[in-house]
Coordinates of C-alpha atoms in Angstrom, one line a residue:
X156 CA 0.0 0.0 0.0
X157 CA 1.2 3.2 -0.8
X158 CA 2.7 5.4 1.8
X159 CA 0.2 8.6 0.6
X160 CA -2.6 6.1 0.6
X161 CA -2.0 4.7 4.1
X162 CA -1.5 8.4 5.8
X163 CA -5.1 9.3 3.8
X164 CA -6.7 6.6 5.4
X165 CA -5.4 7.3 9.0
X166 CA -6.1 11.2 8.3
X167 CA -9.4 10.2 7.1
X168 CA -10.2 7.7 9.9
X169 CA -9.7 11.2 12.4
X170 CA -12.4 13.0 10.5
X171 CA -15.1 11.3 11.2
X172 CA -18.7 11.3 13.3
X173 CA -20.6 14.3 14.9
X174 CA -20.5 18.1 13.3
X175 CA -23.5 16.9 12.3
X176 CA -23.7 13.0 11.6
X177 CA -26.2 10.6 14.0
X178 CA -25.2 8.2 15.3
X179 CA -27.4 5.4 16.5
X180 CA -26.4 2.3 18.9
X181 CA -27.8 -0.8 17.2
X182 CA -26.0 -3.2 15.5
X183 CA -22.3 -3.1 17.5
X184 CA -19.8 -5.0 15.5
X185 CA -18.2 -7.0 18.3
X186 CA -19.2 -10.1 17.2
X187 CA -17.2 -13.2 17.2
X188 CA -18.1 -15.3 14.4
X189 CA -15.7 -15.1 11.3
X190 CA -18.3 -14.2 9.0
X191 CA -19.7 -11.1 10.4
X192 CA -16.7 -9.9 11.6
X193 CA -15.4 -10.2 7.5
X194 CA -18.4 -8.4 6.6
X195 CA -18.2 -5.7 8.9
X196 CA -14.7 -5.5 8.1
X197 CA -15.3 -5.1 4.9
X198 CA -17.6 -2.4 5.0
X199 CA -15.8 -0.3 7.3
X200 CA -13.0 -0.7 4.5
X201 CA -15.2 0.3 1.5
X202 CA -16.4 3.5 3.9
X203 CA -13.1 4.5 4.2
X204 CA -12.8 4.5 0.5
X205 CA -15.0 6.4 -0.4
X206 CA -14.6 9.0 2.8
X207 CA -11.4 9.1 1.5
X208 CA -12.4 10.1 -1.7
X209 CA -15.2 13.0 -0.3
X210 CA -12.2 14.1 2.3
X211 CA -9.7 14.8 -0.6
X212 CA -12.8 16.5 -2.4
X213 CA -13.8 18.2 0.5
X214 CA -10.4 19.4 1.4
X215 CA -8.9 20.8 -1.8
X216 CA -11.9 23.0 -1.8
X217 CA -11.9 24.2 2.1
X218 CA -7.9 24.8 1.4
X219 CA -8.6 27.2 -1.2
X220 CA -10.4 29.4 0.9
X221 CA -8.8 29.1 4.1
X222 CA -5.9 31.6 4.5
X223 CA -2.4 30.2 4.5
X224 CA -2.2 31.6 8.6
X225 CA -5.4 29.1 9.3
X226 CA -4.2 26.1 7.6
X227 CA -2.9 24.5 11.0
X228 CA -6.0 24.8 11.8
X229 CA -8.7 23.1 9.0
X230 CA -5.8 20.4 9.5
X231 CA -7.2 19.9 12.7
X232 CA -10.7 19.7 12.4
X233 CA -12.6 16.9 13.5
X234 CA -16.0 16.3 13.2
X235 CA -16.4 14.7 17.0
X236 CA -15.5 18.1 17.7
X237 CA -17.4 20.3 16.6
X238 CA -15.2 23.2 18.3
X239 CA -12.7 22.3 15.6
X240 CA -14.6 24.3 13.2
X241 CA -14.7 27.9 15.2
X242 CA -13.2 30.5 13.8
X243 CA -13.7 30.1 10.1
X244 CA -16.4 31.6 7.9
X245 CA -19.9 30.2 7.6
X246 CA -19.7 29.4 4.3
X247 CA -16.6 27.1 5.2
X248 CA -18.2 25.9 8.6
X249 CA -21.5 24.9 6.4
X250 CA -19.3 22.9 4.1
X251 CA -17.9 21.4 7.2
X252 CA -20.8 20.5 8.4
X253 CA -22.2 19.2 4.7
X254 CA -18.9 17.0 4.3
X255 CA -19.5 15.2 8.5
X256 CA -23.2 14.7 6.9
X257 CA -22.0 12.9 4.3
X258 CA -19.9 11.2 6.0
X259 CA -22.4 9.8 8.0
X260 CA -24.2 8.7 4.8
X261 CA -21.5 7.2 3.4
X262 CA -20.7 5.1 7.0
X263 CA -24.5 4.4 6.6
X264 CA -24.5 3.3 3.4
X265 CA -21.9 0.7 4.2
X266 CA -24.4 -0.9 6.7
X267 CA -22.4 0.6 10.0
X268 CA -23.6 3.2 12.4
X269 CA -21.3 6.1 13.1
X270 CA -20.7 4.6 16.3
X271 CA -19.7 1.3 15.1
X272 CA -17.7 3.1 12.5
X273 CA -15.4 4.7 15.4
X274 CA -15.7 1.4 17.5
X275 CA -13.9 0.0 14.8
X276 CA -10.9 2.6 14.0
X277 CA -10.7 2.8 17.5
X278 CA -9.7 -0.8 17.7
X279 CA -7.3 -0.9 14.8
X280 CA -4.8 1.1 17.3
X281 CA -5.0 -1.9 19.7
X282 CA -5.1 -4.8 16.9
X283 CA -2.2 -4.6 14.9
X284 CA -3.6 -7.8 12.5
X285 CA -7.0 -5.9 12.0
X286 CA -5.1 -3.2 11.3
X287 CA -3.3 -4.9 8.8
X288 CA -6.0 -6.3 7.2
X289 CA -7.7 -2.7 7.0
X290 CA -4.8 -1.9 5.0
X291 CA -4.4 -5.0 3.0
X292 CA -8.5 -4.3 1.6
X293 CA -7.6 -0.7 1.0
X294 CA -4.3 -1.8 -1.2
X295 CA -6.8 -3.7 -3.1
X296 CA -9.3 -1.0 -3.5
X297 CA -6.8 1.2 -4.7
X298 CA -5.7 -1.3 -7.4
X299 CA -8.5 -0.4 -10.1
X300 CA -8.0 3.8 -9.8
X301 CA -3.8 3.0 -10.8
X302 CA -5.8 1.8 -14.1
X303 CA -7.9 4.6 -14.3
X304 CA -5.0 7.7 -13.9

């Protein structure tokens, strides 16, 4: 997996939930049997795809309009904290706001809750081989847009 990729996906794993997005309790992917654990493996990996995707989006056009002296700053915006997003205009907090939304949608999409979505990342810190495997899924996503560029 490529080194850009890899950093993406961590940055985009930050940038997640709240500033907008529900999330809901059901459905907690903590189960044990191999199957269920593939498939909800699997769709957290094809959510951070495509978050990946809408964060790049998202972030070429925020940078744009966000003064060189505030770029420390969008860099650090999360959308668990919505506090993050103080301080710049409405039209970039909106679009803030829009991007956590989607987020949300796209997490949803993917069968996952918000919550299950961060109960996940938040494990891949303490389990180095889901970690791996995270990684491995995304190396393979990334295989068809080396085709496409």
């Amino acid at each position: 997996m490529s080194k850009r990729l890899a950093a993406a996906a961590t940055l985009s794993l930050l940038l997640l939930s709240g500033c907008g997005g529900n999330a809901s309790n059901e459905n907690t992917p903590v189960a044990d049997g191999d199957n269920s654990r593939e498939t909800w493996l699997n769709n957290y990996t094809a959510a951070v795809w495509e978050i990946e995707r809408q964060r790049q989006a998202t972030y070429r056009v925020l940078a744009e309009n966000v003064p060189d002296t505030e770029q420390a700053a969008l860099a650090e915006v999360r959308c668990n904290q919505p506090d993050t997003i103080r301080g710049f205009s409405r039209t970039l907090r909106q679009e803030i706001v829009n991007y956590c939304d989607r987020v949300a949608e796209m997490i949803q999409a993917e069968n996952l809750t918000v919550e299950e979505f961060n109960q996940i990342r938040d494990r891949l810190d303490e389990d180095p081989i889901l970690n791996n495997q995270v990684m491995e899924q995304l190396a393979r996503l990334q295989e068809p847009d080396r085709t496409e560029n």
